[in-house]
mmCIF file with all atom_site columns, C-alpha atoms and ligand atoms in Angstrom:
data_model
loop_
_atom_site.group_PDB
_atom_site.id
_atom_site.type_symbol
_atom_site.label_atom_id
_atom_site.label_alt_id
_atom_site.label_comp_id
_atom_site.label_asym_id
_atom_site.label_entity_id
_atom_site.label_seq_id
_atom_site.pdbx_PDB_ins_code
_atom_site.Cartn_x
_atom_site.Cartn_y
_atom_site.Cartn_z
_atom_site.occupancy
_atom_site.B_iso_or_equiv
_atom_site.pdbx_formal_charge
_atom_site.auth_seq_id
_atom_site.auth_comp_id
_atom_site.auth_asym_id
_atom_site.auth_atom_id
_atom_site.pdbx_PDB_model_num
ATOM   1   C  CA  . UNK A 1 1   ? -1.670  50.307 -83.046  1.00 51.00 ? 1   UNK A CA  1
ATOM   2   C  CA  . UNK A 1 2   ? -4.762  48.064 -84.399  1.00 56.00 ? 2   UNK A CA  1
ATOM   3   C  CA  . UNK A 1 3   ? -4.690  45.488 -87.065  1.00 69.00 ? 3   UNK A CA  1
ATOM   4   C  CA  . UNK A 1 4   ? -6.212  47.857 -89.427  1.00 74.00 ? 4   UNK A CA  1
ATOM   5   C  CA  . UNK A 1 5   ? -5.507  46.806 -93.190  1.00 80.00 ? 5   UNK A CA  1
ATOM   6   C  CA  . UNK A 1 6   ? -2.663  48.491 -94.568  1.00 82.00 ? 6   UNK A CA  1
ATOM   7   C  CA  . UNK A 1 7   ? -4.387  50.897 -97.340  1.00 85.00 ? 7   UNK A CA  1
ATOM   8   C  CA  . UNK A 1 8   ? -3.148  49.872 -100.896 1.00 86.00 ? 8   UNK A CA  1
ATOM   9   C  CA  . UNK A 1 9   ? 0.135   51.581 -102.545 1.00 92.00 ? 9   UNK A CA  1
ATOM   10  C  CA  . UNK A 1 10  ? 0.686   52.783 -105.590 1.00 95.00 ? 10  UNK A CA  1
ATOM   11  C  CA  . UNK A 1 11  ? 3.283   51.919 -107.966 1.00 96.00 ? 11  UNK A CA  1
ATOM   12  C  CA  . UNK A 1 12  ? 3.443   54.564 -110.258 1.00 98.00 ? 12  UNK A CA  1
ATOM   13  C  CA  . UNK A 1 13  ? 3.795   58.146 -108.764 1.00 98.00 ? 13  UNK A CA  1
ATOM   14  C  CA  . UNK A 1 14  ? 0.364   59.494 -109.493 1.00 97.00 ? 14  UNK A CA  1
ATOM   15  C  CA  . UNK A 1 15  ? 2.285   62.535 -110.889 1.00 98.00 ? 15  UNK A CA  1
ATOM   16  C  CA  . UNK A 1 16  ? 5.275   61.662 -112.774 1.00 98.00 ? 16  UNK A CA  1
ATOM   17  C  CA  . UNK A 1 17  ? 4.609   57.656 -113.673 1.00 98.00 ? 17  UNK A CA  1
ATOM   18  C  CA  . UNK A 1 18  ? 8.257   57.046 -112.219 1.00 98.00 ? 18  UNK A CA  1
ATOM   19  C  CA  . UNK A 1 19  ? 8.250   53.709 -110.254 1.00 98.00 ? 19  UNK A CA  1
ATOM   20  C  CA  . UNK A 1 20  ? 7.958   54.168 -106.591 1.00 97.00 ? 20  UNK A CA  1
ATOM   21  C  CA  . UNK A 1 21  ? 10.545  53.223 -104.301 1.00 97.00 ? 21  UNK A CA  1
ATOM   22  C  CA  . UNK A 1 22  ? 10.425  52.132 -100.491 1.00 95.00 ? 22  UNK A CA  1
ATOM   23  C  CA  . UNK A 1 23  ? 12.216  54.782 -98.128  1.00 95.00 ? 23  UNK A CA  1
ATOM   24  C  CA  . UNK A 1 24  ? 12.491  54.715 -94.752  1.00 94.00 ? 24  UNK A CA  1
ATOM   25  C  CA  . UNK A 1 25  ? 10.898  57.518 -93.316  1.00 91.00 ? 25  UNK A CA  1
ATOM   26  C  CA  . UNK A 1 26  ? 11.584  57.398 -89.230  1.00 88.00 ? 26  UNK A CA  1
ATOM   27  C  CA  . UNK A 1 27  ? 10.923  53.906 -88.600  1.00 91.00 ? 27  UNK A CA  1
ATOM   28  C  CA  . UNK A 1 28  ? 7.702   53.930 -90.941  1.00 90.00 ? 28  UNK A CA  1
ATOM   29  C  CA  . UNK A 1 29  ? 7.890   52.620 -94.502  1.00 92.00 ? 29  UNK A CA  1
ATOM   30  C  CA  . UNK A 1 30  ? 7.273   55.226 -97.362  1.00 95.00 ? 30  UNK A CA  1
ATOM   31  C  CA  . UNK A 1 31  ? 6.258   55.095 -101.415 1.00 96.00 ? 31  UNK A CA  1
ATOM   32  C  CA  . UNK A 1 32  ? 8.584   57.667 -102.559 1.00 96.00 ? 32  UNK A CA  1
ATOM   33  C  CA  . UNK A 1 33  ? 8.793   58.729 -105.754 1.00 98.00 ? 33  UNK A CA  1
ATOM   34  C  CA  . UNK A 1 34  ? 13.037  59.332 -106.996 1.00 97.00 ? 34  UNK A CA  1
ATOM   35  C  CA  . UNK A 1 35  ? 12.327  61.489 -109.837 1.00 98.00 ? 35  UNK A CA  1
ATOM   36  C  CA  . UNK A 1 36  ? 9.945   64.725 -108.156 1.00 98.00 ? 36  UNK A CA  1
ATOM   37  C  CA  . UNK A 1 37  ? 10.106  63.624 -104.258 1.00 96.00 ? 37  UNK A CA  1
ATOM   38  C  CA  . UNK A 1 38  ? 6.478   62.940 -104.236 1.00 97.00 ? 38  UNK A CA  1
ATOM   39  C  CA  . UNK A 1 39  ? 5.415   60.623 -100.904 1.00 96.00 ? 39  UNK A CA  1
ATOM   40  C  CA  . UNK A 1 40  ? 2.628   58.468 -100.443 1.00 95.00 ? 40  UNK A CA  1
ATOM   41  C  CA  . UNK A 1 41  ? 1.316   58.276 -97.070  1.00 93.00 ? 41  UNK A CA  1
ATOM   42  C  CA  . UNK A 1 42  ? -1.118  56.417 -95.852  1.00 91.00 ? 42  UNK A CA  1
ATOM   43  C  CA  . UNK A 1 43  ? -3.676  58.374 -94.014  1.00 92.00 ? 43  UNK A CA  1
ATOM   44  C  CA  . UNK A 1 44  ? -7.171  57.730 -92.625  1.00 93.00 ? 44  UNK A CA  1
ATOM   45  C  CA  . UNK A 1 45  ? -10.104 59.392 -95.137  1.00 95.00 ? 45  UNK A CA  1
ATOM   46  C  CA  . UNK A 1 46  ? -12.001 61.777 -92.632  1.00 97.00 ? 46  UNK A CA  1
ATOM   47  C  CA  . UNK A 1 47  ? -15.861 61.810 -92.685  1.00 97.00 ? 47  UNK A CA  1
ATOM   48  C  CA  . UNK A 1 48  ? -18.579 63.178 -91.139  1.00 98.00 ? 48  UNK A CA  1
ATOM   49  C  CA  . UNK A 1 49  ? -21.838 60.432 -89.318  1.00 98.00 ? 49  UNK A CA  1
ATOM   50  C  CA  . UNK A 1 50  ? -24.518 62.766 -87.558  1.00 98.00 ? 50  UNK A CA  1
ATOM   51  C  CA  . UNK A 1 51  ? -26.933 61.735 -84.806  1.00 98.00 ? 51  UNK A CA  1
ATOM   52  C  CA  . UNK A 1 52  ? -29.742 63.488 -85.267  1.00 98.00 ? 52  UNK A CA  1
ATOM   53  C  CA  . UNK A 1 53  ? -33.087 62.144 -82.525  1.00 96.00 ? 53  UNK A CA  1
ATOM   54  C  CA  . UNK A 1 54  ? -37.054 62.545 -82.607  1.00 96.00 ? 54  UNK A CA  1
ATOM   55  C  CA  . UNK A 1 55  ? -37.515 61.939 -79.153  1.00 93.00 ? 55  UNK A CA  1
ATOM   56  C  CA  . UNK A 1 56  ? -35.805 58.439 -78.764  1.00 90.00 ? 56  UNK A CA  1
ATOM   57  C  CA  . UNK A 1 57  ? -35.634 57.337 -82.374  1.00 96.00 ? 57  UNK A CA  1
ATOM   58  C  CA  . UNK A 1 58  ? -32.517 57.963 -84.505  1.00 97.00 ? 58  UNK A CA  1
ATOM   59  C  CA  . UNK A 1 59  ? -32.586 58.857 -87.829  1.00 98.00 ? 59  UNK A CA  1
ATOM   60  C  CA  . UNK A 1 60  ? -30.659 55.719 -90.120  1.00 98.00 ? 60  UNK A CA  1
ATOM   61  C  CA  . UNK A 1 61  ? -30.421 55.551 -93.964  1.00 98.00 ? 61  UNK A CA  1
ATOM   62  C  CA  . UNK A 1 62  ? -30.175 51.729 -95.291  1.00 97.00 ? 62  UNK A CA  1
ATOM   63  C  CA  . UNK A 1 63  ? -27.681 51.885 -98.025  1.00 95.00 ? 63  UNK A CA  1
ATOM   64  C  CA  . UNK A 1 64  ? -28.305 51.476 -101.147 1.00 94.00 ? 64  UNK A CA  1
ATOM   65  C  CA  . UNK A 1 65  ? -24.677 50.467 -102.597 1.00 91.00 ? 65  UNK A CA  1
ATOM   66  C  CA  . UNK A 1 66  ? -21.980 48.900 -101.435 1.00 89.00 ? 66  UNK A CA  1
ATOM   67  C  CA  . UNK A 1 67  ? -19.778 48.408 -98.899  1.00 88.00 ? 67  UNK A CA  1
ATOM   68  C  CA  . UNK A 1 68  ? -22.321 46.920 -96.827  1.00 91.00 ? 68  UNK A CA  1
ATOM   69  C  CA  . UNK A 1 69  ? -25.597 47.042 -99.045  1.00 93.00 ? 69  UNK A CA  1
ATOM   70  C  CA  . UNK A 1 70  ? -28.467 46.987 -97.355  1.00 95.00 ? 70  UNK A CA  1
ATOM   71  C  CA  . UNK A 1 71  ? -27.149 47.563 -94.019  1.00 96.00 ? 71  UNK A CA  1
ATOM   72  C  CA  . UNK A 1 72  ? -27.903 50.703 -91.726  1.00 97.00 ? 72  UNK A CA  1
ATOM   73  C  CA  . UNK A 1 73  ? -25.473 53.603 -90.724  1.00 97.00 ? 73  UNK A CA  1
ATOM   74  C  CA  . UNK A 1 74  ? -26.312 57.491 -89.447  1.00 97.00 ? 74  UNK A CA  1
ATOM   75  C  CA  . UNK A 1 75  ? -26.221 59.625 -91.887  1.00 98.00 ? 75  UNK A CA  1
ATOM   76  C  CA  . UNK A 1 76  ? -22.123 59.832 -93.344  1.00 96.00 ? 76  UNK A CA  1
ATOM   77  C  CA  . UNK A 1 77  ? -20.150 59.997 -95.660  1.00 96.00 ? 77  UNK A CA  1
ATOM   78  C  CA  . UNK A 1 78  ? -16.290 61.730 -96.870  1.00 96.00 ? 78  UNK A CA  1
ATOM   79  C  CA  . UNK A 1 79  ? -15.021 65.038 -96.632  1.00 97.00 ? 79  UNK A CA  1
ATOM   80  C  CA  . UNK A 1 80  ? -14.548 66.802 -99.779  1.00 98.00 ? 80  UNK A CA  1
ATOM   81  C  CA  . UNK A 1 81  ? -11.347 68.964 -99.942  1.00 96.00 ? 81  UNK A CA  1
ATOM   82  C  CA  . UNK A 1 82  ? -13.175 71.913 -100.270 1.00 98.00 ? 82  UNK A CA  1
ATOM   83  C  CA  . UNK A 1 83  ? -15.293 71.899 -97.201  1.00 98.00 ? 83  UNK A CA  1
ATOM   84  C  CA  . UNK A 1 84  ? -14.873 72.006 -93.530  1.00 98.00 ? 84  UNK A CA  1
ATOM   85  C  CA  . UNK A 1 85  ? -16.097 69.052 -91.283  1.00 98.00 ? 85  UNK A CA  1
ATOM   86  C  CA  . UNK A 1 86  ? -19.195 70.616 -90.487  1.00 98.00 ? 86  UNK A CA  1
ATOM   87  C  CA  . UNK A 1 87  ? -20.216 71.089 -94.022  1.00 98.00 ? 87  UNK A CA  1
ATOM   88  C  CA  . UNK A 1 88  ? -19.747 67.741 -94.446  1.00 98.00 ? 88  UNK A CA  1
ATOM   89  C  CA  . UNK A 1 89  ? -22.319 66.716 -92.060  1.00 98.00 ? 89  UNK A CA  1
ATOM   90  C  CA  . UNK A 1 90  ? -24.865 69.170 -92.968  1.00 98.00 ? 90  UNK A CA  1
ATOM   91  C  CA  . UNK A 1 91  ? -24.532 68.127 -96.881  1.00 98.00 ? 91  UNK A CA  1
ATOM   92  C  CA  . UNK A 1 92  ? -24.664 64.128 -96.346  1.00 98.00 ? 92  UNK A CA  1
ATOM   93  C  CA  . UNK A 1 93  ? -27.624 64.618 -94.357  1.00 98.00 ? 93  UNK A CA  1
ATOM   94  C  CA  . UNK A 1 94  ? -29.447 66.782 -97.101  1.00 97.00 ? 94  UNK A CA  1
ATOM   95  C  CA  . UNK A 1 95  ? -28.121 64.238 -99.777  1.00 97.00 ? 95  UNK A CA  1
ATOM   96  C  CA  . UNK A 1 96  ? -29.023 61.250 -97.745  1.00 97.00 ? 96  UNK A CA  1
ATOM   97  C  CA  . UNK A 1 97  ? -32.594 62.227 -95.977  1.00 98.00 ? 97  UNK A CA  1
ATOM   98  C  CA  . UNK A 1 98  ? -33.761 65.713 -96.884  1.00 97.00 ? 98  UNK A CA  1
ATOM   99  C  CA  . UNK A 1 99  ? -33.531 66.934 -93.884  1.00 98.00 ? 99  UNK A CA  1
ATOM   100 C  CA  . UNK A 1 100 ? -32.204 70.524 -93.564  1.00 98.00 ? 100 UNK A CA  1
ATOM   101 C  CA  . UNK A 1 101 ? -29.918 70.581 -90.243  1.00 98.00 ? 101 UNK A CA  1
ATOM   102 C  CA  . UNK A 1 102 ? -27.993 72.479 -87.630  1.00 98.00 ? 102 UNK A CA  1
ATOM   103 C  CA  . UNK A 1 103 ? -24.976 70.850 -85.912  1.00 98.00 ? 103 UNK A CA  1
ATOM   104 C  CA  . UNK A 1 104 ? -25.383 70.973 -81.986  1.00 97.00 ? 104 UNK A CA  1
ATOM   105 C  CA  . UNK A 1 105 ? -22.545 69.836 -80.727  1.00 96.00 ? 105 UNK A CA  1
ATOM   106 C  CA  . UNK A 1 106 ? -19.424 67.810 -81.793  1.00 96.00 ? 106 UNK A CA  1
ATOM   107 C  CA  . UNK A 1 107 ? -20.650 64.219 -79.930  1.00 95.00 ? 107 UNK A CA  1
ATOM   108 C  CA  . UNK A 1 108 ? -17.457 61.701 -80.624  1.00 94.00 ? 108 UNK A CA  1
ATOM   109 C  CA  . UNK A 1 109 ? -14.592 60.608 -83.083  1.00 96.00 ? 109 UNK A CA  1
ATOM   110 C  CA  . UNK A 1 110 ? -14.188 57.160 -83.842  1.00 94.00 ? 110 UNK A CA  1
ATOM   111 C  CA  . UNK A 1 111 ? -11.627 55.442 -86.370  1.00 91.00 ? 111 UNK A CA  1
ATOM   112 C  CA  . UNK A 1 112 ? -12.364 52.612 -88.524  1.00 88.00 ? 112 UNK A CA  1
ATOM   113 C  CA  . UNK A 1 113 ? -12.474 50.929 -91.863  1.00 86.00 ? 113 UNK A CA  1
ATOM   114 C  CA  . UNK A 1 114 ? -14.257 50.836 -94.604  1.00 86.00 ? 114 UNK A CA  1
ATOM   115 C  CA  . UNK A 1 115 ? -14.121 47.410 -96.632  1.00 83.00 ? 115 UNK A CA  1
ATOM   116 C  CA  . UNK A 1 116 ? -12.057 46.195 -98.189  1.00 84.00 ? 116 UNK A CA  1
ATOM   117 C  CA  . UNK A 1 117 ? -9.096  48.386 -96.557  1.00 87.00 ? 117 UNK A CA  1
ATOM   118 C  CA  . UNK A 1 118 ? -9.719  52.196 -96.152  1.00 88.00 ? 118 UNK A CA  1
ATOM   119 C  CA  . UNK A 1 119 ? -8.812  53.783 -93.092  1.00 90.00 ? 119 UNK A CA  1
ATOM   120 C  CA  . UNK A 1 120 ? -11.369 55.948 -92.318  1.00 94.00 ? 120 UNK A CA  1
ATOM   121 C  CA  . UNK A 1 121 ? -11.772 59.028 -89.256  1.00 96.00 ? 121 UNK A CA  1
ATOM   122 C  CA  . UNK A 1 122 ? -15.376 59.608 -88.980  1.00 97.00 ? 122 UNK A CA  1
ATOM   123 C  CA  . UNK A 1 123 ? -16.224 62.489 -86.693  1.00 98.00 ? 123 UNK A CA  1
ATOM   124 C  CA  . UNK A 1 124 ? -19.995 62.460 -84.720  1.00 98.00 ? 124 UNK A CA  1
ATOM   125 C  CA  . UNK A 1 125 ? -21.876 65.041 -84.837  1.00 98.00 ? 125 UNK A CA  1
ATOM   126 C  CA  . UNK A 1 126 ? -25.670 65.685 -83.087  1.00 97.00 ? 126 UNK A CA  1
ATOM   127 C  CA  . UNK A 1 127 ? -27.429 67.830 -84.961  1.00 98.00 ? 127 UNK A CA  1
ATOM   128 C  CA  . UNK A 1 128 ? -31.607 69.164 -84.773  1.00 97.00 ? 128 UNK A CA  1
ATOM   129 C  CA  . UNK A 1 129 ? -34.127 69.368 -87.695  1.00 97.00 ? 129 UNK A CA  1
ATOM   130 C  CA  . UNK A 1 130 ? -34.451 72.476 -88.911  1.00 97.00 ? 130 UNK A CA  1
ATOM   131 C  CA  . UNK A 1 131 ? -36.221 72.060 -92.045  1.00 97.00 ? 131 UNK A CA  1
ATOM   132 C  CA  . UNK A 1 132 ? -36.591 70.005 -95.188  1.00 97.00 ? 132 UNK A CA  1
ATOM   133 C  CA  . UNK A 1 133 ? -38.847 67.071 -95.901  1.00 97.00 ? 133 UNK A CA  1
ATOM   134 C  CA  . UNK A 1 134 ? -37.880 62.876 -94.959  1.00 97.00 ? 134 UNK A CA  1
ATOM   135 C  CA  . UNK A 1 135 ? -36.939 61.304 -98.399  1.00 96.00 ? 135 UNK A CA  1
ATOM   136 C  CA  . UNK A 1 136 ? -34.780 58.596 -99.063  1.00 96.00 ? 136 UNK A CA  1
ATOM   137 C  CA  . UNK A 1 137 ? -31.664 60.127 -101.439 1.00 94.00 ? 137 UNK A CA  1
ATOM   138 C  CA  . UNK A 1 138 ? -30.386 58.662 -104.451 1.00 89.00 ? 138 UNK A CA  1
ATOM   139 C  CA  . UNK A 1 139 ? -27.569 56.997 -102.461 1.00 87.00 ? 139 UNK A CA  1
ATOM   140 C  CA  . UNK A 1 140 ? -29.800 55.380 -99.677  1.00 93.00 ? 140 UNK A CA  1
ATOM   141 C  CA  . UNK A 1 141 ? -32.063 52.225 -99.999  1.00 95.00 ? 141 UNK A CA  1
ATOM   142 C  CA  . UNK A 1 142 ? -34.248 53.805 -97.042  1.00 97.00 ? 142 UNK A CA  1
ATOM   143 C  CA  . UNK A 1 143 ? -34.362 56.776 -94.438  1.00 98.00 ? 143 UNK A CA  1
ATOM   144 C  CA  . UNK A 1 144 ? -36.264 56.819 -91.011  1.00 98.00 ? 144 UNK A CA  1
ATOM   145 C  CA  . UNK A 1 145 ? -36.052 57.142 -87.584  1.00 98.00 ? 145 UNK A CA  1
ATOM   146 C  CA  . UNK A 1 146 ? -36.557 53.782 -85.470  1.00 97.00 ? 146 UNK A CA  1
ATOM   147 C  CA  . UNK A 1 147 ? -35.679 53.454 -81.163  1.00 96.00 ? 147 UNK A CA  1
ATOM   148 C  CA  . UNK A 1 148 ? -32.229 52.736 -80.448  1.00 94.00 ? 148 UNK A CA  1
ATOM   149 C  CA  . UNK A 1 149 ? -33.467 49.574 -78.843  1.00 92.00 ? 149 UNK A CA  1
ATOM   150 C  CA  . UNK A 1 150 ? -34.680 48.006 -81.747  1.00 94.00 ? 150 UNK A CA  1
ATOM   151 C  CA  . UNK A 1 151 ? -33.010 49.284 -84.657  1.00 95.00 ? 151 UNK A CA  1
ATOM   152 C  CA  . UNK A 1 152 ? -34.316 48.342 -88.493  1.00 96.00 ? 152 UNK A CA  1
ATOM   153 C  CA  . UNK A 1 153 ? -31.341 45.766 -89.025  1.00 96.00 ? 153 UNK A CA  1
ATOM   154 C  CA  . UNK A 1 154 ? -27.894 45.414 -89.039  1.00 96.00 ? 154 UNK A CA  1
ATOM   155 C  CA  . UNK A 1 155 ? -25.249 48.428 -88.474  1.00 96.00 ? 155 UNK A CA  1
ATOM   156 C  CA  . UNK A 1 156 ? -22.986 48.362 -91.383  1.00 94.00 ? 156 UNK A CA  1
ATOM   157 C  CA  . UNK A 1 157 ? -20.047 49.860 -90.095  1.00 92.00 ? 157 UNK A CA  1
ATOM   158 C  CA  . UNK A 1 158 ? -18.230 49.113 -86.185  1.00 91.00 ? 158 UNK A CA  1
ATOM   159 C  CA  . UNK A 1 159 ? -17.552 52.905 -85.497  1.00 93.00 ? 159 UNK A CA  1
ATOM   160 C  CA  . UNK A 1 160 ? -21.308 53.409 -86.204  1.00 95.00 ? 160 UNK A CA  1
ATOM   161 C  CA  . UNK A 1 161 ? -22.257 50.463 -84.246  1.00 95.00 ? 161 UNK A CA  1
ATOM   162 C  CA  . UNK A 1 162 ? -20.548 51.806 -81.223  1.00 94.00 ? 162 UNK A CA  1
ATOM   163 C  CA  . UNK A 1 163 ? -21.853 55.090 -81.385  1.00 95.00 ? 163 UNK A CA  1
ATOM   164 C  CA  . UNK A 1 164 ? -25.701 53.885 -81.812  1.00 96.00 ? 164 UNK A CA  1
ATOM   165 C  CA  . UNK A 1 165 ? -25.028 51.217 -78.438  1.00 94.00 ? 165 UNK A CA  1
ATOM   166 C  CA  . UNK A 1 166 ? -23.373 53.603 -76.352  1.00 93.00 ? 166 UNK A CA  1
ATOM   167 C  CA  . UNK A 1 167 ? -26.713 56.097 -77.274  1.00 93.00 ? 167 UNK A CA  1
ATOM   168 C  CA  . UNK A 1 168 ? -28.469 52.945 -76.241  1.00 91.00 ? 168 UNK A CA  1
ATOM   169 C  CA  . UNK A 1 169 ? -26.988 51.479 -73.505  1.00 89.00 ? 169 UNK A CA  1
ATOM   170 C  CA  . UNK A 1 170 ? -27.264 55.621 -72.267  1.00 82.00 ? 170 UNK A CA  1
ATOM   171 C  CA  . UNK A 1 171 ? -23.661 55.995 -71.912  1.00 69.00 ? 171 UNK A CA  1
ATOM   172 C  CA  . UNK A 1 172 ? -24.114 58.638 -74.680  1.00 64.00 ? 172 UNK A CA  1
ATOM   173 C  CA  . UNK A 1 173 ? -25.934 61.824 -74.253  1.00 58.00 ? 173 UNK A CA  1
ATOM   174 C  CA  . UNK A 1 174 ? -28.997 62.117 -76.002  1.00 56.00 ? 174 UNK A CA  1
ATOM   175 C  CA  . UNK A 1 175 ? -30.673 65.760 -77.471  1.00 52.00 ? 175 UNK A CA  1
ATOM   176 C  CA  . UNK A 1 176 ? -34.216 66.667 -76.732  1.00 50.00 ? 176 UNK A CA  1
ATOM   177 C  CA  . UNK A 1 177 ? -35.437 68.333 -80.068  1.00 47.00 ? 177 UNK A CA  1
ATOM   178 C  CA  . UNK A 1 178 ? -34.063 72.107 -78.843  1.00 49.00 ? 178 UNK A CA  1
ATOM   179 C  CA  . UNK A 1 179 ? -30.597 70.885 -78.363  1.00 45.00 ? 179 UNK A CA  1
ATOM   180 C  CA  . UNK A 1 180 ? -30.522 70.456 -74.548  1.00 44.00 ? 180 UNK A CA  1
ATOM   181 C  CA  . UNK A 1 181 ? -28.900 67.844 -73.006  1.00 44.00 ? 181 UNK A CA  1
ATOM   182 C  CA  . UNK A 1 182 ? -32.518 66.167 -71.808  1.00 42.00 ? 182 UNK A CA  1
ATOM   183 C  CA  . UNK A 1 183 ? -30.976 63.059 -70.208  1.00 40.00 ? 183 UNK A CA  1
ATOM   184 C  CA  . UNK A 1 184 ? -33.349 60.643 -71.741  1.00 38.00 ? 184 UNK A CA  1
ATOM   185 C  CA  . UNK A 1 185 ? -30.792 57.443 -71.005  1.00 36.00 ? 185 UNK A CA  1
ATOM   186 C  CA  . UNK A 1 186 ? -33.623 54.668 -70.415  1.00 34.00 ? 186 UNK A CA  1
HETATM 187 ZN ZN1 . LIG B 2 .   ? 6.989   61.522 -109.272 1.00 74.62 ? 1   LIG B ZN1 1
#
């Protein structure tokens, strides 16, 4: 267990407007809604971060709104229900830098949260360049790519910021532009 925040509860069931009741629900604590059975549980929001290199620069986008305004992540963002994982990726990194991508390999999954108190599962993708053009989205302050030893400011969120030192610190693998493992951990 970590000291994550505990995600906010509802009151009202979101369906019915009955007031929610606490049920025991083995050995965890439950919203539960008396009138149609409806549960709230508190799960992490799964998202997608992609590591995508030119040579040994990564490619960040500087947010543009908050959380964290005007600090630096990968590309990332949620899941929408309607998509697998891998969509995910692809589409944040169109929506964030332009760039047109294909997912190499599935690189790490790291929990977190995101301020104040979401519980968030962000899984790491690589990914290589496969088209489009460099251009800051409508959601990002700022797109580029910049060496992992001297990054463009601070990393807004701590699964992010463990990802980019381990690529640093060459305890993660990073891609040549074809997708190979090239080994470039200096
Ligand atoms: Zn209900």
């Amino acid at each position: 267990m970590t000291t994550t925040p505990r995600p906010p509860q509802f009151a009202f069931c979101p369906y019915c407007r009955t007031a929610l009741e606490d049920r025991d629900e083995g050995g965890r604590p439950r919203r539960y809604c008396p009138a149609c059975g409806y549960t709230q549980y508190l799960n992490p929001a799964p998202g997608a971060g992609v590591i995508i290199m030119r040579g040994k620069q990564v490619c960040l986008v500087q947010r543009k709104y908050p959380p964290r305004q005007g600090l630096w992540t990968v590309p990332t963002g949620f899941m929408e229900w309607d998509e697998t994982i891998g969509e995910t990726a692809v589409r944040e990194v169109k929506e964030e830098t332009g760039l047109d991508v294909e997912l190499t390999a599935l690189h790490e999954v790291e929990t977190g949260v995101l301020p104040p108190n979401q519980p968030v599962l962000v899984v790491f993708f690589t990914a290589r360049e496969c088209g489009g053009e460099l251009a800051a989205g409508d959601d990002a302050a700022a797109v580029g790519f910049y060496p992992l030893d001297a990054l463009p400011g601070p990393i807004a969120f701590g699964a992010h910021r463990r990802v980019l030192a381990e690529l640093a610190s060459g305890q993660g693998i990073i891609l040549d532009p074809t997708g190979g493992a090239a080994g470039e951990a200096s």
